C-alpha positions in Angstrom: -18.9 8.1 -17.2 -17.6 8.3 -20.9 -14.9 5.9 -22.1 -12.5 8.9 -22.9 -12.8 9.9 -19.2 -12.3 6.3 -17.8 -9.4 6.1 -19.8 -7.9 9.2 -18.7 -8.2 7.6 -14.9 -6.7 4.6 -16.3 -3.5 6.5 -17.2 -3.5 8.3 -14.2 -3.8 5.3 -12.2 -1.1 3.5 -14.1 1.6 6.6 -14.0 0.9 6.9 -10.1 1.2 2.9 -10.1 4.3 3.1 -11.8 5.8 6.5 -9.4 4.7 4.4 -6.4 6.8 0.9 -7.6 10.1 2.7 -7.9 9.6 4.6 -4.8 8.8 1.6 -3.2 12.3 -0.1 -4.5 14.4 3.0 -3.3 12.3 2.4 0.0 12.7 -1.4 0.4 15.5 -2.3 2.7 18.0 -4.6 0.2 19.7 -5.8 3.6 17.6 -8.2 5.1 17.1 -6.2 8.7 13.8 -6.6 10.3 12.6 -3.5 10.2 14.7 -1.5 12.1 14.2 1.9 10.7 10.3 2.0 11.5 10.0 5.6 9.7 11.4 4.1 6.4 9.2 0.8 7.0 5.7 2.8 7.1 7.1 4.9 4.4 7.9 1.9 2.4 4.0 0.4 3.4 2.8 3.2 2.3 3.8 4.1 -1.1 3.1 0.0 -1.4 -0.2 0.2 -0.5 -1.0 3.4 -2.8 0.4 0.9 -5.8 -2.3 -1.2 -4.5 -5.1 0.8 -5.1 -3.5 1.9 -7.8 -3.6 -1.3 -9.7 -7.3 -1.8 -8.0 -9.0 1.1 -9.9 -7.4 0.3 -12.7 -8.9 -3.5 -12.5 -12.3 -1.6 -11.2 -12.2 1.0 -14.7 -11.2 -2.0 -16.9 -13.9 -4.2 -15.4 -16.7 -1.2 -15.7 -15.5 -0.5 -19.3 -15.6 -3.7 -20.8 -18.1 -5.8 -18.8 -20.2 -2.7 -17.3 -19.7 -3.8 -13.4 -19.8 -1.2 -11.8 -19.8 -2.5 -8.1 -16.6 -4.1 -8.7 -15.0 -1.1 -7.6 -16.5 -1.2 -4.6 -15.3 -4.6 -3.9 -11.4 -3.5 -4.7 -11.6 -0.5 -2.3 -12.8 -3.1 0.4 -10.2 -5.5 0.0 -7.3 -2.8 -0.6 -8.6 -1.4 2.3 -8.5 -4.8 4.5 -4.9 -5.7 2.9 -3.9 -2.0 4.2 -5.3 -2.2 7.6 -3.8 -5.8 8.4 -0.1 -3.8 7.3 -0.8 -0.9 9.7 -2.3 -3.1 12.5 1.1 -5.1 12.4 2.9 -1.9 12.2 1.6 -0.4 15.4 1.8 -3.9 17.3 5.6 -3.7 15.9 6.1 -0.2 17.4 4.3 -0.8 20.2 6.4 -3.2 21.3 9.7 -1.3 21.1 7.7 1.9 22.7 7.3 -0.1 25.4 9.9 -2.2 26.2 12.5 -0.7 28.5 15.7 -1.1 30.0 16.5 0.0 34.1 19.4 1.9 32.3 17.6 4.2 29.8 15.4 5.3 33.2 
């Protein structure tokens, strides 16, 4: 891949980094519940983790452009990808647990 190209993905990595941070701060809830609004939390996980891989392919270009390692890539997708399953895997434990738990008087 040329080095114009990688640093066109660069860019685009960094301006969907950057659109993913503030929508993550609008998202974030300032009030110190515990997750209450489980809609707003996933949405909130979400646009976090796309900020995560965003900031991994940039490291990944960077790394292939100036020390030619290619496979690091590889290794940021696996870990993104761990960080991002842990988060979800807490998330539907979370869910689960108010899906689940009833009262005699909401029967």
């Amino acid at each position: 891949m040329c080095a114009i190209i990688k640093t066109i993905k660069i860019w685009e990595a960094a301006i969907g980094m950057v659109v993913n941070i503030i929508c993550a701060f609008v998202l974030h809830d300032n009030n110190g519940h515990k997750h209450e609004d489980y809609n707003r939390h996933s949405a909130y996980l979400h646009v976090v983790a796309d900020a995560l891989t965003s900031l991994g392919a940039i490291f990944g270009l960077i790394c292939a452009m100036i020390w030619d390692i290619t496979w690091i890539d590889t290794l940021v997708a696996v870990v993104c990808s761990a960080v991002i399953i842990r988060w979800a895997k807490n998330l539907l434990f979370d869910t689960g647990k108010i899906l689940t738990s009833r009262n005699d008087r909401e029967l």
